[in-house]
Coordinates of C-alpha atoms in Angstrom, one line a residue:
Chain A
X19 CA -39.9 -18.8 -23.2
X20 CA -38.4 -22.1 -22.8
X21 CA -35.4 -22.3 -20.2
X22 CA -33.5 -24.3 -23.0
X23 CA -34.2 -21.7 -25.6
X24 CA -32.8 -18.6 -23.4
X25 CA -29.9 -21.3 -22.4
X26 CA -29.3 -21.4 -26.6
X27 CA -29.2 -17.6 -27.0
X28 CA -27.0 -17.0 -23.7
X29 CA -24.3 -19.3 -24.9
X30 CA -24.9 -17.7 -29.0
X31 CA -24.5 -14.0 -27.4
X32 CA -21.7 -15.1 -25.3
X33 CA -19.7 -16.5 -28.2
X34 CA -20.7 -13.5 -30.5
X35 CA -20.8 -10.5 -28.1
X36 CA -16.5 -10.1 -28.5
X37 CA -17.1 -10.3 -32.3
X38 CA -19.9 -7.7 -32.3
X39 CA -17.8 -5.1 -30.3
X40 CA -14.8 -5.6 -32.7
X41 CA -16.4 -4.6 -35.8
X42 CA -18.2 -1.5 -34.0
X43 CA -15.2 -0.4 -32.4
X44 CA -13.2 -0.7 -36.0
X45 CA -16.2 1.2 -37.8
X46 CA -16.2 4.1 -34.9
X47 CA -13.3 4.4 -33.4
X48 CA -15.0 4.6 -30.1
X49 CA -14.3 1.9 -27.5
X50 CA -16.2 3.0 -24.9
X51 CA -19.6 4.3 -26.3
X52 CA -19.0 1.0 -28.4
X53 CA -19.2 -1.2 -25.5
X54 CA -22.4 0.4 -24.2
X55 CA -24.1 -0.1 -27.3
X56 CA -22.9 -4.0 -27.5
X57 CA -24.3 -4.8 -24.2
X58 CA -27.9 -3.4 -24.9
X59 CA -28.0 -4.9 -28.0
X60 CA -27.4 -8.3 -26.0
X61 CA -29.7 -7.3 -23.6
X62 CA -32.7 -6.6 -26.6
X63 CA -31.6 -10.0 -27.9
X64 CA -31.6 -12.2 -24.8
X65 CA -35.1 -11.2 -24.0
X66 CA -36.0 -11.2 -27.9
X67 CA -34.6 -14.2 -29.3
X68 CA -36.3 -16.8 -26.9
X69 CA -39.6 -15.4 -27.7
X70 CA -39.3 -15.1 -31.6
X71 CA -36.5 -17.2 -32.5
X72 CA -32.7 -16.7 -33.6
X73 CA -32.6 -14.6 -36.2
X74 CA -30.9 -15.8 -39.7
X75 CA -27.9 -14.0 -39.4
X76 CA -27.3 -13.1 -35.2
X77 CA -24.4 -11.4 -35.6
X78 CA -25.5 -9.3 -38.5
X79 CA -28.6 -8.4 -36.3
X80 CA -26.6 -7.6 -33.3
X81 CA -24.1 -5.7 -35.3
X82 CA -27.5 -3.7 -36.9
X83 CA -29.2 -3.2 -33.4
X84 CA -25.5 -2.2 -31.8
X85 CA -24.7 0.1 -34.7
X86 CA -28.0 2.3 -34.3
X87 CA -27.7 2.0 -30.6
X88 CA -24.7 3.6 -31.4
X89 CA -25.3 6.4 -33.7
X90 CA -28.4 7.3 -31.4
X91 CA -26.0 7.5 -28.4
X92 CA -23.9 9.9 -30.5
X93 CA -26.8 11.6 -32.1
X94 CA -28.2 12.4 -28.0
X95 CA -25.2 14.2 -27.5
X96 CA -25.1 17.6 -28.8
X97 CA -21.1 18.1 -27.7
X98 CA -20.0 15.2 -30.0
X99 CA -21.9 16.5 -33.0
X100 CA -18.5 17.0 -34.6
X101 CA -17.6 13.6 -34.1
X102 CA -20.4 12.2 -34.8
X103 CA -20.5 13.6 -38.7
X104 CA -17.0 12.7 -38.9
X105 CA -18.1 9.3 -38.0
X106 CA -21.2 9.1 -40.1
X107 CA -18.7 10.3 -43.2
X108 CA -16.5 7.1 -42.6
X109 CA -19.4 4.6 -42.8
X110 CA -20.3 3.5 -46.0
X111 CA -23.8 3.9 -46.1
X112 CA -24.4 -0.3 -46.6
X113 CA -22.7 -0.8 -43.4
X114 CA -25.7 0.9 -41.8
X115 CA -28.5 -1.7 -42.9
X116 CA -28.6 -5.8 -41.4
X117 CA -26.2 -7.7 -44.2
X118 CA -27.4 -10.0 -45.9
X119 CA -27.8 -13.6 -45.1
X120 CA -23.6 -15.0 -45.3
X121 CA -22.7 -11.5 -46.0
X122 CA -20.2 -11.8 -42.8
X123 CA -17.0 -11.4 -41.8
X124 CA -15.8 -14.7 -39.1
X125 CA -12.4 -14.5 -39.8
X126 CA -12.1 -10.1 -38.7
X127 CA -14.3 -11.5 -35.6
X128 CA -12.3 -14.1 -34.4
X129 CA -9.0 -11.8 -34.0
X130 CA -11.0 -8.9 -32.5
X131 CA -11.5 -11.5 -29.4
X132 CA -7.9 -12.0 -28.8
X133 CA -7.6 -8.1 -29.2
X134 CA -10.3 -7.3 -26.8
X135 CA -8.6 -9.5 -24.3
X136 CA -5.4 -8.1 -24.4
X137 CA -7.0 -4.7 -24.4
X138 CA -9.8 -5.5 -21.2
X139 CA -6.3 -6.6 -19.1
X140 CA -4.4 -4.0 -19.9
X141 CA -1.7 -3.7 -17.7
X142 CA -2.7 0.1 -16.7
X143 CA -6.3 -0.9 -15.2
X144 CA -6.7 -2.0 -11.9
X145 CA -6.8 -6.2 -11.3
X146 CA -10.7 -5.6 -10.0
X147 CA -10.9 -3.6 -13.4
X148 CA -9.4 -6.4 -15.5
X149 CA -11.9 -9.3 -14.5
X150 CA -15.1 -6.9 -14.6
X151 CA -14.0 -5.6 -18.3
X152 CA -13.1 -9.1 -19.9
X153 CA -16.2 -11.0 -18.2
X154 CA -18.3 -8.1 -19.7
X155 CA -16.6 -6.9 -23.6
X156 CA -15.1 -10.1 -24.0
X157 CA -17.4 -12.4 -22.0
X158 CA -20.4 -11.1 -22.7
X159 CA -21.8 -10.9 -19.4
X160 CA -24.4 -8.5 -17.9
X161 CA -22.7 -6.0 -15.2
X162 CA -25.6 -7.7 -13.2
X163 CA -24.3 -11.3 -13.6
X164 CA -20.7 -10.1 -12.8
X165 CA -21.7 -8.1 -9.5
X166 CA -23.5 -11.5 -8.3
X167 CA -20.6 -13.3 -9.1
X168 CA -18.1 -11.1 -7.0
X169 CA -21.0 -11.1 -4.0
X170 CA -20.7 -6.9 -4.3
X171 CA -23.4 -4.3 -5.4
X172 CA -23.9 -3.7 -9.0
X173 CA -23.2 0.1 -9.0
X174 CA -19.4 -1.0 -7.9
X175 CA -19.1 -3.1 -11.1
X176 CA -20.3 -0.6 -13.1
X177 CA -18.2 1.9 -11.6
X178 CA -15.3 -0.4 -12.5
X179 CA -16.1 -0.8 -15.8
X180 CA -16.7 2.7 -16.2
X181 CA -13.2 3.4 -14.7
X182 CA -11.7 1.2 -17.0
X183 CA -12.9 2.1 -19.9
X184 CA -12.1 6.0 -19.1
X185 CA -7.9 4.6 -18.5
X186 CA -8.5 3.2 -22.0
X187 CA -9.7 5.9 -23.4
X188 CA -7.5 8.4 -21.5
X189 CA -3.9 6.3 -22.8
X190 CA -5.1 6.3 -26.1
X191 CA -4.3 2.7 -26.8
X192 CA -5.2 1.9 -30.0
X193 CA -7.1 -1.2 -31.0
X194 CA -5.3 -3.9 -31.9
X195 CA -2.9 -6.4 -30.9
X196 CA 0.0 -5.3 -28.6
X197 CA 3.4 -4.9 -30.6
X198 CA 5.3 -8.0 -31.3
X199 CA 8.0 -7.6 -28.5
X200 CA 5.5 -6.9 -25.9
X201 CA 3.0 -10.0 -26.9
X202 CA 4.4 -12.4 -24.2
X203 CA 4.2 -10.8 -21.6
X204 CA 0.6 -8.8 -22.4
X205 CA -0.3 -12.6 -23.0
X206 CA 1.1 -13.6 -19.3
X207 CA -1.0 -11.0 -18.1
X208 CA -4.2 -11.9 -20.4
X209 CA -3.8 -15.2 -19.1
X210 CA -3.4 -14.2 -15.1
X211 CA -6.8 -12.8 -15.1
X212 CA -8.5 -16.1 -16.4
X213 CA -6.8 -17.8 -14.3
X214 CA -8.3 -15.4 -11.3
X215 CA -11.5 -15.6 -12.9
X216 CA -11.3 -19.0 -12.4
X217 CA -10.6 -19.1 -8.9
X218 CA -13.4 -16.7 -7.4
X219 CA -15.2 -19.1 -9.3
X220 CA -13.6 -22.5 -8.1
X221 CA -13.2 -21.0 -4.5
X222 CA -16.9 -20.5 -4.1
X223 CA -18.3 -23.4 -6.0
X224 CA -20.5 -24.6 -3.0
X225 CA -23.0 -23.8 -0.4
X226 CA -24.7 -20.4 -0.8
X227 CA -22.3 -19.6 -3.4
X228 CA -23.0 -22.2 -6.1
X229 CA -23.8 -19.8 -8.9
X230 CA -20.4 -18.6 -9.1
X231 CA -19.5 -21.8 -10.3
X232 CA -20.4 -19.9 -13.4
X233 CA -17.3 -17.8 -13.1
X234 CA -15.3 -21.5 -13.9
X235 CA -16.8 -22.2 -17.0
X236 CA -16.5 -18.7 -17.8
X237 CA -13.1 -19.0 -17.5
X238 CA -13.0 -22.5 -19.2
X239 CA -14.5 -21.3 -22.4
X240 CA -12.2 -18.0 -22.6
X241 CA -9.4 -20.0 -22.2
X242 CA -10.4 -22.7 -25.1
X243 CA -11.3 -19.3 -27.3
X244 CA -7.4 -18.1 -26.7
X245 CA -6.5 -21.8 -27.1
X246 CA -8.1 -21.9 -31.0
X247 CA -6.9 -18.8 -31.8
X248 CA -3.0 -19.6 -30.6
X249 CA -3.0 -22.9 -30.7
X250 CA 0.9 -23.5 -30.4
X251 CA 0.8 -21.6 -27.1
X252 CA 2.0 -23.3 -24.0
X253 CA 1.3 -21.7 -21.5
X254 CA -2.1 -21.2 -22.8
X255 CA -2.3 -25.3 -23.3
X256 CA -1.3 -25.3 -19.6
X257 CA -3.6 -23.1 -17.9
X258 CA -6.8 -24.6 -19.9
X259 CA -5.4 -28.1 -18.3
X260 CA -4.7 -26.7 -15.8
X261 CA -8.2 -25.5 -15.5
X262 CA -9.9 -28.4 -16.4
X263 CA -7.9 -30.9 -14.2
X264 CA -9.0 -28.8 -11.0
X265 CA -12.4 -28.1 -11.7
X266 CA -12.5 -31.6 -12.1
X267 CA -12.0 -32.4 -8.4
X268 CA -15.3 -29.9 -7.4
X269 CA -17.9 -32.6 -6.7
X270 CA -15.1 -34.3 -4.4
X271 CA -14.0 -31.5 -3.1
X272 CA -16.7 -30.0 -0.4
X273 CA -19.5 -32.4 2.2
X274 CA -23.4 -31.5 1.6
X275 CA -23.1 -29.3 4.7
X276 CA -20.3 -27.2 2.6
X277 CA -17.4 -28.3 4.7
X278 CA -13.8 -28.7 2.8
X279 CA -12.6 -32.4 1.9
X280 CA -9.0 -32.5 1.4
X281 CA -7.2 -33.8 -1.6
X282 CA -6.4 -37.0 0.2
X283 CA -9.7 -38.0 1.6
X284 CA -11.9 -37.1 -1.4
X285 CA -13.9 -39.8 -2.9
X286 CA -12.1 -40.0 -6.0
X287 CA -14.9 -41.7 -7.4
X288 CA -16.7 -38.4 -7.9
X289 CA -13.5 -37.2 -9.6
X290 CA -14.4 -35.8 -13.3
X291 CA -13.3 -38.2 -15.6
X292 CA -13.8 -36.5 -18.9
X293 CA -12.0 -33.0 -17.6
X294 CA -9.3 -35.3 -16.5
X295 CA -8.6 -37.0 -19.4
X296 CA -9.1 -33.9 -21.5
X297 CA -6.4 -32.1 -19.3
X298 CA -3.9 -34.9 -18.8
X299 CA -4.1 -35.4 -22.9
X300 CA -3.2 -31.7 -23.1
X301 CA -0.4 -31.2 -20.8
X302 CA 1.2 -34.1 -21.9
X303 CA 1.4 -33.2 -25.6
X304 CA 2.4 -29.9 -24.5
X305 CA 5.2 -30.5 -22.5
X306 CA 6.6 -32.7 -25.4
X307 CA 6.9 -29.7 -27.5
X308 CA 6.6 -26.4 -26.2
X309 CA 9.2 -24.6 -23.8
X310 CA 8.5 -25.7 -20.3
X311 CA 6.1 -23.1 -18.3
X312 CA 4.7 -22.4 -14.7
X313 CA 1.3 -23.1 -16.0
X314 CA 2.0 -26.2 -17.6
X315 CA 3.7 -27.5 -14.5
X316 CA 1.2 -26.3 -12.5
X317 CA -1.3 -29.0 -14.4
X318 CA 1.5 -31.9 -14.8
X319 CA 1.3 -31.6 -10.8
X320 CA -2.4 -31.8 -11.0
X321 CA -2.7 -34.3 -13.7
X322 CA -0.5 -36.9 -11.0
X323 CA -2.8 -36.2 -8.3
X324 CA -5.9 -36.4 -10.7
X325 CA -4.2 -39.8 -12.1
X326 CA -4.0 -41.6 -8.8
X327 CA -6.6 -43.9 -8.2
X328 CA -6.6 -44.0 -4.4
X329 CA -4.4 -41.0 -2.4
X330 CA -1.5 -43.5 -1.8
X331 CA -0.8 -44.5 -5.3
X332 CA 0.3 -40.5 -5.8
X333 CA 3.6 -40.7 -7.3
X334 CA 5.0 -38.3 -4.8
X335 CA 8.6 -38.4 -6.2
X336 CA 7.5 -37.1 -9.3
X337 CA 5.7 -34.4 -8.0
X338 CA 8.6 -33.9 -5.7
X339 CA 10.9 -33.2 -9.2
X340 CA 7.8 -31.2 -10.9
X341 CA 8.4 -28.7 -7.8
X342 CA 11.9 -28.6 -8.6
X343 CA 11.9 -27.2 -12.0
X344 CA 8.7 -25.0 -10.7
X345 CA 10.4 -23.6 -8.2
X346 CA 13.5 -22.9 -10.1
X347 CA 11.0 -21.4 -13.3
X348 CA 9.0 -19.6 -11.2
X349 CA 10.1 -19.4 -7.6
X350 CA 7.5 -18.0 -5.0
X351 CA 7.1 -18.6 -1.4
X352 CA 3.4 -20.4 -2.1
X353 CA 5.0 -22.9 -4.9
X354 CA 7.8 -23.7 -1.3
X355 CA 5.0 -23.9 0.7
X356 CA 3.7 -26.9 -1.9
X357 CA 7.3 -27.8 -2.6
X358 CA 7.7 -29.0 1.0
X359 CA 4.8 -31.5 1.3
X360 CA 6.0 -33.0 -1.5
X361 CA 9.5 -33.3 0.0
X362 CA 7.9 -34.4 3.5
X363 CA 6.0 -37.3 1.3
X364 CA 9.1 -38.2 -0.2
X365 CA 11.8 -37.6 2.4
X366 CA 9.8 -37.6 5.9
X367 CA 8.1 -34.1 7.4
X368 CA 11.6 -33.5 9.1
X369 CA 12.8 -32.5 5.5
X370 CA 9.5 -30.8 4.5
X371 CA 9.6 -28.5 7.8
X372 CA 13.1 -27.8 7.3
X373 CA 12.6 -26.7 3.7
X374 CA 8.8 -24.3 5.8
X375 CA 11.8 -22.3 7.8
X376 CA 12.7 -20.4 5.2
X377 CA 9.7 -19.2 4.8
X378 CA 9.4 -17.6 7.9
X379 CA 11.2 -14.4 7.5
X380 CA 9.7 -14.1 4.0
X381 CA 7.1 -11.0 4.3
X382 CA 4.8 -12.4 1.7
X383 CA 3.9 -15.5 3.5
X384 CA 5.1 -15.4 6.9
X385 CA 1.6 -14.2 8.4
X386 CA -0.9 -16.6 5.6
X387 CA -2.6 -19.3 7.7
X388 CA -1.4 -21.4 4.6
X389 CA 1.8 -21.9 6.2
X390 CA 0.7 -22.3 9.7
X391 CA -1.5 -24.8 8.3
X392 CA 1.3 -27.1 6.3
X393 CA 3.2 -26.9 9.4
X394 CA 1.1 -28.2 11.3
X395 CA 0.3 -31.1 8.8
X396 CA 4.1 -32.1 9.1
X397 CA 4.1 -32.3 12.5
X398 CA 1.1 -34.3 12.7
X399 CA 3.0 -36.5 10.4
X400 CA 6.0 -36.8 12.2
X401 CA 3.5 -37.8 15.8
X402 CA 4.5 -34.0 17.6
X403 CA 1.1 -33.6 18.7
X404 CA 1.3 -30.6 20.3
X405 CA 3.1 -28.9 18.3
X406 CA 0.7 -29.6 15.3
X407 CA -2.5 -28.7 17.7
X408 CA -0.8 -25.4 18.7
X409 CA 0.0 -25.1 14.4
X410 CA -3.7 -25.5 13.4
X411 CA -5.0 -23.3 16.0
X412 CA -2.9 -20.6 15.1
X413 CA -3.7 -21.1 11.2
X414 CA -7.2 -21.3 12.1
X415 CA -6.9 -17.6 13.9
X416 CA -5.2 -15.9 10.5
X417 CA -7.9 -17.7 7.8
X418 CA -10.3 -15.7 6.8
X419 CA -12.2 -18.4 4.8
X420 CA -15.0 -19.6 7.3
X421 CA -14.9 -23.0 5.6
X422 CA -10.9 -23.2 6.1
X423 CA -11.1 -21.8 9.7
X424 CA -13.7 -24.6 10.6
X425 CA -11.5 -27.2 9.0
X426 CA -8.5 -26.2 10.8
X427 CA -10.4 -25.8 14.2
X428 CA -11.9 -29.6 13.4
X429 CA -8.1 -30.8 13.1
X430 CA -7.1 -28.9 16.0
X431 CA -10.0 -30.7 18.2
X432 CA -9.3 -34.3 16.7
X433 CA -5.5 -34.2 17.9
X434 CA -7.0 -32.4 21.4
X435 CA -9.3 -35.4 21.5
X436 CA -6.7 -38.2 20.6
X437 CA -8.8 -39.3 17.7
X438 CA -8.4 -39.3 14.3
Chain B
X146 CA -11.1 -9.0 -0.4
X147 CA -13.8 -7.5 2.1
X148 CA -12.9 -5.7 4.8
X149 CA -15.4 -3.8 7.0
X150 CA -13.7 -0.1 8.4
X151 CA -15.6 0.4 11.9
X152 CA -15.4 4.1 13.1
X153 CA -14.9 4.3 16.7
X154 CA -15.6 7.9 18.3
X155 CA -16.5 8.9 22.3
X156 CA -20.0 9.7 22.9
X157 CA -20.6 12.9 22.3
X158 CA -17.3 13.6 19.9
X159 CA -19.0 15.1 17.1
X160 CA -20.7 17.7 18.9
X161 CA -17.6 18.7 20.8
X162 CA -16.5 19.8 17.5
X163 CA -15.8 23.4 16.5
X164 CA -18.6 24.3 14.0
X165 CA -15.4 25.1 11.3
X166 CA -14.4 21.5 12.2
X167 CA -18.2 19.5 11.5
X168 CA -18.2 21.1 8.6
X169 CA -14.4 20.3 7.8
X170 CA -15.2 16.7 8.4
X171 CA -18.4 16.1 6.5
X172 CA -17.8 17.9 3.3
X173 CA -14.5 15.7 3.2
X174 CA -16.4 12.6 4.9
X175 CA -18.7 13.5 1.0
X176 CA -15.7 13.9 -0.9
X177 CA -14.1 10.5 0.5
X178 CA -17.0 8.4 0.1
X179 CA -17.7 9.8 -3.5
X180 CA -13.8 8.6 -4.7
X181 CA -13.5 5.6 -3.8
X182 CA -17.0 4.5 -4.4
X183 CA -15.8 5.9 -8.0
X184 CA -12.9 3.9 -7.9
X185 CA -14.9 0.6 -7.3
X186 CA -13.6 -0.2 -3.9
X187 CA -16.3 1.4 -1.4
X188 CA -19.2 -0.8 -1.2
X189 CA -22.6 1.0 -0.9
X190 CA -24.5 -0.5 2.5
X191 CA -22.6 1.9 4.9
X192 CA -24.2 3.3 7.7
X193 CA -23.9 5.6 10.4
X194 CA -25.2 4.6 14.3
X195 CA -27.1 6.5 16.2
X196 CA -26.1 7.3 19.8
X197 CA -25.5 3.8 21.8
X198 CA -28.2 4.8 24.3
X199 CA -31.0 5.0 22.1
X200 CA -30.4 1.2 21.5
X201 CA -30.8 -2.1 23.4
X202 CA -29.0 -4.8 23.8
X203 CA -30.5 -8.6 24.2
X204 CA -28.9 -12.0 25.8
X205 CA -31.2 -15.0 25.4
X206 CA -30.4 -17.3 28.4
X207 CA -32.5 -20.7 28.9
X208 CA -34.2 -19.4 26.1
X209 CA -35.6 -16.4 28.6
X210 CA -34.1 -12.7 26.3
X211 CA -32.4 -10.0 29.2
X212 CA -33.2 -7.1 27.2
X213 CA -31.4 -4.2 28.6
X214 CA -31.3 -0.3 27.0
X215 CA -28.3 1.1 25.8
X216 CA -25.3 0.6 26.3
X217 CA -24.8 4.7 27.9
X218 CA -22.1 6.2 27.9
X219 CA -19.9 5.4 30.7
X220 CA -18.2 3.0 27.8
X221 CA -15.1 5.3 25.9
X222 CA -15.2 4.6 22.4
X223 CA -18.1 3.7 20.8
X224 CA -18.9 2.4 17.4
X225 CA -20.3 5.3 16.0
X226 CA -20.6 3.9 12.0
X227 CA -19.1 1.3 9.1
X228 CA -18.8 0.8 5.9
X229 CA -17.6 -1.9 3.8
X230 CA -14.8 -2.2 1.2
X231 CA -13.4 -4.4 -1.7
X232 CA -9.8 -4.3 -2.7
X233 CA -7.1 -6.2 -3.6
X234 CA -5.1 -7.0 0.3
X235 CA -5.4 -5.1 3.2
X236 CA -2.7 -2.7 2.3
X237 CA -4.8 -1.1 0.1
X238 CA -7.6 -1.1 2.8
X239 CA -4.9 0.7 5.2
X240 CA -4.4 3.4 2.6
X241 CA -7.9 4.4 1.9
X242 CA -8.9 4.5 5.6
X243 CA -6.4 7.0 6.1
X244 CA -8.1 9.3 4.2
X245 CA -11.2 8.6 6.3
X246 CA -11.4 12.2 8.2
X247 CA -12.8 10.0 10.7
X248 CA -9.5 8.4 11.1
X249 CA -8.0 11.7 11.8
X250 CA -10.2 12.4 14.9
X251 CA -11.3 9.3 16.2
X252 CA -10.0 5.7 15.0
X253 CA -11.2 3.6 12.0
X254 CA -10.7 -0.4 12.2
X255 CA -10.5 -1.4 9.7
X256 CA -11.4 -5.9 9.7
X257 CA -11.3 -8.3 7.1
X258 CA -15.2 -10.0 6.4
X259 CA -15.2 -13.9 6.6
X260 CA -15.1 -15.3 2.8
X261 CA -17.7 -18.1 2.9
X262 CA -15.6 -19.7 0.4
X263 CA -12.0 -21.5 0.7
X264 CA -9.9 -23.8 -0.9
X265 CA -9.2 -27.1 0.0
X266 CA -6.1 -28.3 1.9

């Protein structure tokens, strides 16, 4: 088995597992059982395909080899007899036998994806729930593959797939897309666990934990999938650039020994160029026409940074007004905590820690080593010393990121040491 | 987000127990372990310690290990056990400890585990 040849067949099952599951669940009804079925016929495939070549038609073979799964799995179970003739009687019998060569359905497939997403984040599961389902029915992914991702053991993934399938199963949500008034705001939520899919992944991409880079592109290509199938979207448009113009940073962003480089002294040589120009392309045309979002704003703010060629050519005062409308779109005390480097770039860190104490009787940040951390950035800025050593060490006590706590100790030491 | 939930107990505290009260605390020590590993947010890889004097305890210094038994029990509270959980902040980690019987009589700490990954400042 060539590694290129089982590379081909993951990214094929990937791209068709979402299709597969949508036609069995449509034919049976039974989302659960259905997504049992779909995952072992991926598994027969992955370790088939490389061996004896794609079949003609993979999704009609998966479909096949998912169907009698299936029926077997109903068959074992003397309790669901009933159902099971009920289901048999539904079937018409061709449906049962591989179709024929172009005897397929793209069209069906390619809604059941957006229907399995909105379905795997349903607002009623858990947010651990959420990622596991959609990187495994909509994703494709082995419940093996995901528990390496998330660094936990595979019976927990399992158990949280398990879990969520039962709360879909026990609300009786039917398959299909969410009613028209509740769309946008299913969608927000569809869209919040890519987006935390993409940062476990982003997070982690170095050291030890360089496979999970895989949760990124994961991420990446789910987001592209919603992007082709609402294409006027957004907020989708903006959370694939955004996306795309952070991963973009990753080689830049971490030393060989795994240490953290921040945004201003990365070697922006290394910067992505492609992702870049992909994502500033996208945000840009998007915010010409669609209504202004937090995700779209998010990436204007990274497209600047990603579009400065050295860190002092960062048009600061534009950021500075990208904050503004963020902050009034979609205010939250980690968008202030941005908000105010921006206005210390712009206006001197007097401004920027003026705008930090506010933020210290909010409960939701008051404790983060985040804000610790700016403020001690300020004052470093504005030559307090002290004060900014006495900042960083106390950030450096709340992280609980090793890599953060070591690069906040480090800055802690250099102003301790009088160097720089 | 990890956090590890260290049970602390006195030497000895389990067998000052009433025999209604071991059996109190380890069918609902079963039934605790078996719902939130079912909910996905108990991690398998717990343990509990045996007694602190049937260990040892090392220092290397000038690369010479002091290896010394124990530690016995003139210390108070011991770490008698751990286990490790994954859930969204440490609110949630507060409120599943409390259903730790061992939190009713001893003390569970309940720590977040280092991330080895962060984000860039």
């Amino acid at each position: 088995m060539t590694t290129q040849a089982a590379r081909g067949t993951e990214d094929l099952l990937r791209q068709l597992a979402p299709q597969v599951l949508g036609v069995l669940v449509r034919r049976y009804g039974n989302f659960d059982l259905a997504e049992d079925a779909v995952q072992e016929a991926l598994l027969a495939a992955a370790l088939q395909w490389p061996e004896d070549g794609i079949p003609g038609n993979p999704r009609g073979w998966l479909i096949t080899v998912a169907a009698r799964r299936l029926a077997d799995e109903l068959r074992s179970d003397q309790a669901r007899r009933r159902r099971e003739e009920r289901a048999a009687a539904q079937v018409p019998a061709d449906e049962l036998v591989a179709p024929a060569p172009g005897d397929d359905r793209p069209p069906a497939g390619a809604d059941d994806t957006l229907t399995l997403l909105f379905l795997s984040s349903h607002p009623s599961l858990s947010p651990a729930s959420q990622l596991a389902l959609t990187l495994r029915a909509v994703g494709g992914l082995t419940t093996a593959e995901i528990a390496r991702a998330f660094l936990v053991p595979e019976a927990t993934i399992a158990q949280r797939i398990s879990r969520a399938k039962h709360s879909i199963r026990a609300s009786g949500i039917p398959f299909g897309l969410p009613p028209e008034p509740e769309r946008a705001a299913r969608l927000q939520v569809v869209l919040h666990v890519l987006y935390l899919i993409f940062n476990e992944g982003y997070t982690a991409s170095t050291g030890p934990d360089l496979q999970r880079s895989e949760l990124t592109s994961e991420a990446i290509r789910l987001t592209r999938e919603i992007r082709r199938l609402l294409p006027g979207d957004g907020e989708v448009a903006g959370l694939l650039a955004l996306m795309l113009l952070t991963d973009a940073r990753r080689a830049a962003r971490t030393r060989a020994d795994g240490s953290l480089v921040p945004l201003a002294e990365q070697d922006r040589t290394l910067w992505n160029r492609g992702c870049i120009e992909e994502g500033a392309a996208l945000v840009t045309d998007t915010l010409a026409r669609a209504p202004l979002g937090p995700y779209q704003l998010q990436a204007a703010i990274a497209a600047v940074h990603d579009e400065a060629a050295r860190a002092e050519d960062t048009d600061w005062r534009q950021i500075l007004a990208l904050y503004e409308l963020l902050e009034r779109i979609s205010p939250n005390p980690m968008v202030t905590l941005n908000h105010a480097v921006a206005v210390a770039m712009v206006h001197g860190p007097g401004a920027g820690l003026q705008l930090l104490r506010g933020l210290d009787d909010d409960d939701r940040i008051s404790g983060h080593h985040r804000l610790d951390a700016v403020r001690a950035h300020l004052l470093e800025m504005g030559g307090d010393r002290a004060a900014a050593r006495a900042s960083y060490r106390s950030a450096a006590r709340r992280a609980t990121s090793l890599p953060e706590r070591r690069y906040l100790e480090a800055r802690a030491a250099q102003l301790r040491d009088g160097g720089r | 987000m990890k956090y590890v939930a260290l049970i602390y107990s006195n030497p000895g505290a389990f067998e000052a127990l009433s025999p209604t009260e071991r059996e109190e605390l380890m069918s609902e020590a079963d039934a605790y372990l078996k719902e939130f590993t079912e909910s996905g947010e108990l991690l398998s890889g717990g343990a509990a310690l045996a007694d602190p004097s049937t260990g040892r305890t090392v220092r290397v210094r000038n690369g010479v290990p002091a290896v010394t038994d124990g530690p016995f029990a003139e210390a108070k509270e011991q770490l008698a056990g751990y286990y490790v959980l994954d859930t969204e902040s440490l609110e949630r980690a507060t409120e599943i400890v409390a259903h730790d019987p061992a939190a009713r009589f001893w003390a569970v700490e309940v720590r977040p585990i280092m991330d080895m990954a962060g984000t860039e400042m």
